[in-house]
Coordinates of C-alpha atoms and ligand atoms in Angstrom, one line a residue:
M16 CA 130.1 78.9 111.3
Q17 CA 126.6 78.0 109.3
I18 CA 126.7 75.8 106.5
C19 CA 123.6 76.0 103.9
R20 CA 123.5 73.2 101.3
T21 CA 120.3 74.3 99.6
V22 CA 118.6 77.5 98.3
S23 CA 115.8 77.3 100.6
E24 CA 118.1 77.4 103.8
L25 CA 120.3 79.8 102.3
R26 CA 117.2 82.3 101.8
S27 CA 115.5 81.6 105.4
T28 CA 119.5 82.9 106.9
I29 CA 119.4 85.7 104.4
D30 CA 116.3 86.8 105.6
N31 CA 116.7 87.0 109.2
L32 CA 119.9 89.1 108.7
K33 CA 118.7 91.4 106.4
L34 CA 115.6 92.0 109.0
L35 CA 118.1 92.8 111.3
G36 CA 119.6 95.1 109.2
K37 CA 123.2 93.3 108.9
K38 CA 125.9 94.2 106.5
I39 CA 126.6 91.3 104.1
G40 CA 130.1 90.5 102.3
F41 CA 130.3 88.1 100.0
V42 CA 133.3 85.9 98.7
P43 CA 132.1 83.2 95.8
T44 CA 134.8 80.8 95.3
M45 CA 135.2 77.5 94.1
G46 CA 136.7 75.5 96.8
A47 CA 140.4 74.3 97.5
L48 CA 140.7 77.2 99.3
H49 CA 144.0 78.8 100.2
Q50 CA 145.5 82.2 101.3
G51 CA 144.1 83.9 98.5
H52 CA 140.6 83.2 99.6
M53 CA 141.5 83.7 102.9
S54 CA 142.9 87.1 102.6
L55 CA 139.4 88.0 100.6
C56 CA 137.6 86.6 103.5
K57 CA 140.1 88.4 106.4
E58 CA 138.8 92.0 104.1
A59 CA 135.3 91.2 104.5
K60 CA 135.2 90.2 108.1
M61 CA 137.1 93.8 108.6
E62 CA 134.4 95.4 106.5
C63 CA 130.8 93.6 107.3
D64 CA 128.3 92.4 109.6
V65 CA 128.3 88.9 108.0
V66 CA 130.5 87.2 105.6
V67 CA 129.2 84.6 103.5
V68 CA 131.2 82.2 101.6
S69 CA 130.4 80.1 98.7
I70 CA 131.9 76.9 97.1
F71 CA 130.6 75.8 94.0
V72 CA 132.7 74.3 91.3
N73 CA 130.4 75.5 88.6
P74 CA 130.5 73.4 85.4
T75 CA 129.1 75.2 83.3
Q76 CA 131.9 77.6 83.1
F77 CA 134.9 74.8 82.3
N78 CA 135.6 74.8 79.0
N79 CA 138.0 71.3 79.5
P80 CA 135.6 68.4 80.7
E81 CA 139.0 67.4 82.0
D82 CA 140.0 70.2 84.0
L83 CA 135.9 70.1 85.9
A84 CA 136.8 66.7 86.6
K85 CA 140.3 67.5 88.1
Y86 CA 139.3 70.3 90.0
P87 CA 140.3 69.9 93.6
R88 CA 137.8 69.6 96.3
T89 CA 138.5 69.4 99.7
E90 CA 135.4 70.3 101.8
T91 CA 136.7 69.3 105.6
T92 CA 139.9 71.9 104.9
D93 CA 137.9 74.4 103.3
L94 CA 135.4 74.2 106.3
H95 CA 138.4 74.4 108.3
H96 CA 140.2 77.2 107.0
L97 CA 137.1 79.4 107.1
N98 CA 136.3 78.5 110.9
A99 CA 140.1 79.9 111.5
V100 CA 139.2 83.0 109.9
S101 CA 135.3 83.6 111.8
C102 CA 133.4 83.2 108.3
D103 CA 129.7 83.0 109.5
I104 CA 128.0 81.3 106.6
V105 CA 129.1 78.7 103.9
F106 CA 126.9 77.8 101.2
L107 CA 127.6 74.7 99.7
P108 CA 125.3 73.7 96.8
A109 CA 125.1 70.8 94.7
V110 CA 125.0 71.3 90.9
E111 CA 121.2 70.6 90.8
E112 CA 120.3 72.7 93.5
M113 CA 121.9 75.3 91.6
Y114 CA 121.0 74.5 88.4
P115 CA 117.1 72.9 88.9
F116 CA 116.7 73.9 85.1
P117 CA 119.4 73.9 82.4
S118 CA 120.6 77.2 82.0
S119 CA 120.2 79.0 78.8
I120 CA 121.0 82.2 79.9
V121 CA 123.9 84.1 77.4
F122 CA 125.7 87.2 78.6
S123 CA 127.7 89.3 76.0
F124 CA 130.0 92.0 77.3
G125 CA 132.2 93.0 74.1
N126 CA 135.5 93.6 73.5
I127 CA 136.6 93.0 76.9
E128 CA 135.6 89.5 76.8
Q129 CA 137.0 88.9 73.3
V130 CA 140.8 88.9 74.5
L131 CA 142.4 87.5 77.2
E132 CA 141.2 84.4 78.7
G133 CA 138.4 84.9 76.4
A134 CA 139.8 84.3 73.3
F135 CA 140.6 80.8 74.8
R136 CA 137.6 79.9 76.8
P137 CA 134.8 80.7 74.9
G138 CA 131.1 81.0 76.9
H139 CA 133.3 81.3 80.1
F140 CA 132.7 84.7 81.0
S141 CA 129.2 83.9 80.1
A142 CA 128.9 81.0 82.7
V143 CA 130.9 83.1 85.0
A144 CA 128.3 85.7 84.8
T145 CA 125.3 83.2 84.9
V146 CA 126.6 81.7 87.8
V147 CA 127.7 85.1 90.0
S148 CA 124.0 86.4 89.0
K149 CA 122.4 83.7 90.6
L150 CA 124.8 83.8 94.0
F151 CA 124.3 88.1 94.0
H152 CA 120.3 87.2 94.6
L153 CA 120.8 84.5 96.9
V154 CA 122.9 86.1 98.8
Q155 CA 122.2 89.6 98.8
P156 CA 125.6 90.9 99.6
H157 CA 126.2 94.5 100.6
L158 CA 129.9 94.0 99.6
A159 CA 131.0 91.7 96.9
Y160 CA 135.0 90.3 96.9
F161 CA 137.0 89.4 93.8
G162 CA 140.7 88.8 93.4
Q163 CA 142.9 90.9 90.9
K164 CA 144.2 87.6 90.0
D165 CA 141.2 86.6 88.1
L166 CA 141.6 90.6 86.8
Q167 CA 139.2 90.0 83.1
Q168 CA 136.7 88.1 85.7
Y169 CA 136.7 91.4 87.9
L170 CA 136.1 93.5 85.0
I171 CA 133.2 91.6 83.5
I172 CA 131.4 91.3 86.7
E173 CA 132.0 94.8 87.3
Q174 CA 130.3 95.8 84.1
L175 CA 127.4 93.5 85.2
V176 CA 126.9 94.6 88.5
N177 CA 126.9 98.2 86.6
Q178 CA 124.7 97.1 83.3
L179 CA 121.9 95.4 85.5
S180 CA 121.9 97.2 89.0
F181 CA 123.1 94.8 91.1
P182 CA 123.0 97.1 94.1
V183 CA 126.2 95.4 95.4
I184 CA 130.1 97.0 96.1
L185 CA 132.6 95.3 94.3
K186 CA 136.3 94.7 95.8
C187 CA 139.4 93.8 94.1
C188 CA 142.0 92.5 96.4
P189 CA 145.7 92.2 95.6
I190 CA 147.0 89.1 94.6
V191 CA 148.4 86.5 97.2
R192 CA 151.7 85.2 96.5
A193 CA 153.9 82.1 97.9
E194 CA 157.2 83.3 98.7
S195 CA 158.6 81.7 95.2
G196 CA 156.2 84.8 93.5
L197 CA 154.2 81.9 92.3
A198 CA 150.2 83.3 92.4
L199 CA 148.3 81.1 94.6
S200 CA 145.6 79.0 93.1
S201 CA 143.5 76.2 94.0
R202 CA 145.6 74.6 90.4
N203 CA 148.6 74.9 92.1
A204 CA 148.1 71.4 94.1
R205 CA 148.1 69.5 90.3
I206 CA 152.1 70.8 89.9
E207 CA 154.3 68.0 89.9
A208 CA 156.8 69.3 92.1
S209 CA 159.6 68.4 89.9
L210 CA 158.1 71.5 87.5
L211 CA 157.4 74.1 90.5
P212 CA 160.8 75.9 90.0
D213 CA 159.7 76.9 86.7
G214 CA 156.6 77.8 87.6
Y215 CA 158.4 80.4 89.7
K216 CA 159.6 81.7 86.1
I217 CA 155.8 82.9 85.5
Y218 CA 156.0 86.1 88.0
Q219 CA 159.3 86.7 87.3
S220 CA 158.5 87.1 83.4
L221 CA 156.0 89.7 84.6
V222 CA 158.3 91.6 87.0
L223 CA 161.0 91.6 84.1
A224 CA 158.5 93.0 81.5
K225 CA 156.9 95.7 84.3
S226 CA 160.8 96.5 84.4
L227 CA 161.1 96.9 80.8
V228 CA 157.8 99.0 80.2
Q229 CA 159.3 101.5 82.7
Q230 CA 162.5 101.6 81.1
G231 CA 160.6 102.8 77.8
E232 CA 160.5 99.9 75.7
K233 CA 158.1 99.3 73.0
T234 CA 155.6 96.6 73.5
A235 CA 156.6 94.2 70.7
V236 CA 160.5 94.7 71.9
V237 CA 159.0 93.3 75.5
K238 CA 156.8 90.7 74.0
S239 CA 159.8 89.4 72.2
K240 CA 162.6 89.4 75.4
I241 CA 159.5 87.7 77.2
R242 CA 159.3 85.2 74.5
Q243 CA 163.1 84.3 74.5
F244 CA 162.9 84.4 78.2
Y245 CA 160.6 81.4 78.4
N246 CA 162.6 79.7 76.0
P247 CA 165.0 77.2 78.2
Y248 CA 162.1 76.5 80.4
S249 CA 160.6 73.1 78.5
A250 CA 157.5 72.7 81.1
L251 CA 156.5 76.2 80.8
E252 CA 154.3 76.6 77.8
L253 CA 152.8 80.4 77.1
E254 CA 149.6 80.6 76.0
Y255 CA 149.6 84.4 75.7
F256 CA 151.6 87.0 77.1
E257 CA 149.9 90.9 77.0
I258 CA 150.6 94.3 77.8
V259 CA 146.9 95.7 77.8
E260 CA 145.3 98.8 79.1
R261 CA 143.9 97.9 82.7
D262 CA 140.2 98.9 82.2
T263 CA 139.5 97.6 79.1
L264 CA 141.9 95.4 78.4
Q265 CA 142.3 95.6 74.9
S266 CA 146.7 95.4 73.7
I267 CA 148.8 98.5 73.5
E268 CA 150.8 99.2 70.9
E269 CA 152.7 102.4 71.9
I270 CA 152.9 102.9 75.4
K271 CA 152.3 106.4 76.7
D272 CA 152.7 108.2 80.0
N273 CA 149.4 108.5 81.3
N274 CA 148.4 104.7 80.4
K275 CA 147.1 102.3 82.9
I276 CA 148.6 98.9 82.4
A277 CA 147.9 95.5 83.2
I278 CA 150.6 92.3 82.0
C279 CA 148.5 89.7 81.6
V280 CA 150.2 85.7 81.3
A281 CA 148.7 82.2 80.8
A282 CA 151.0 79.1 80.4
Y283 CA 150.6 75.6 81.1
L284 CA 153.0 74.3 83.3
G285 CA 152.7 70.6 82.6
N286 CA 149.4 70.1 82.4
V287 CA 148.2 72.6 84.5
R288 CA 146.9 76.0 83.4
L289 CA 147.9 79.0 85.3
I290 CA 147.0 82.5 84.8
D291 CA 148.9 85.6 86.3
N292 CA 149.0 89.6 86.0
I293 CA 150.8 92.6 87.3
L294 CA 149.6 96.1 87.2
L295 CA 151.6 99.5 86.6
Ligands
AMP327 P1 138.5 80.9 92.6 O1 138.0 79.6 93.3 O2 139.6 80.3 92.1 O3 137.2 80.9 91.6 O4 138.4 81.9 93.2 C1 137.7 82.8 93.9 C2 138.2 84.3 94.3 O5 139.5 84.0 94.9 C3 138.5 84.7 92.9 O6 137.9 86.3 93.3 C4 139.8 85.2 92.7 O7 140.4 86.0 92.0 C5 140.4 84.9 94.3 N1 141.9 84.3 94.2 C6 142.5 83.1 93.9 N2 143.9 82.9 93.9 C7 144.1 84.4 94.6 C8 145.1 85.0 94.9 N3 146.2 84.0 94.7 N4 145.3 86.0 95.8 C9 144.1 86.9 95.5 N5 143.1 86.0 95.7 C10 142.5 85.0 94.7

């Protein structure tokens, strides 16, 4: 496994691979890797000749400086995990390497970024689109792998790719969960052990909402039942719980038979912010 820490090292490696006609699969991450990330790498390994994983905690996409400072950084174990799935190249740039000039580009994606995460994290998706654009230019992947865990991020990157004609095929991979149902996340490592059982309720609330929707309950009723469901769990503070159209993420007031639906949640468990979703 080759480790590139600079843009110039990565560029010459990619140039060689392109000359050899290799099909490049790319998995962008912020490190603190877990089995969710590994599932993306395994998928890439099956479909491509060469797998490139980036590990970069992108400072510009954090709204909360404390969240950035506390973001877990576990380089040694990350490299171990990547070796185990036969990753070929790891790009591990320092902040100055990615941003030799202060970033001043702003992306705007319309309604899809006004809702859910976008409503609570102003500027977040513009910063994500900027860093993903830079990474796509550097890695020049044929395929890029993202998780459904960050559904809104996936849809926004899909817009980015379509509107700027990036020659990249995007893959959206299923959410990997712990046995309890809790979606794996780098932030889970920060959850206090005593609070974990409350964390399991997040997925249970999604499963409950899904079954209520499937039974034909109106969205307003579902949302009110879900608020009641959360009441007993004092460590969990719901930020949003939305039933939305899967491709646009706009709220659905009245569900029709042909609606493709996503149910999305963000909640604080203690001081750790978690997101999850389920598709119907
Ligand atoms: P992150 O390191 O959190 O930026 O995530 C890097 C990629 O891994 C993103 O495309 C995420 O959506 C994806 N990912 C994170 N958690 C999971 C999970 N539990 N299952 C599948 N993919 C995930």
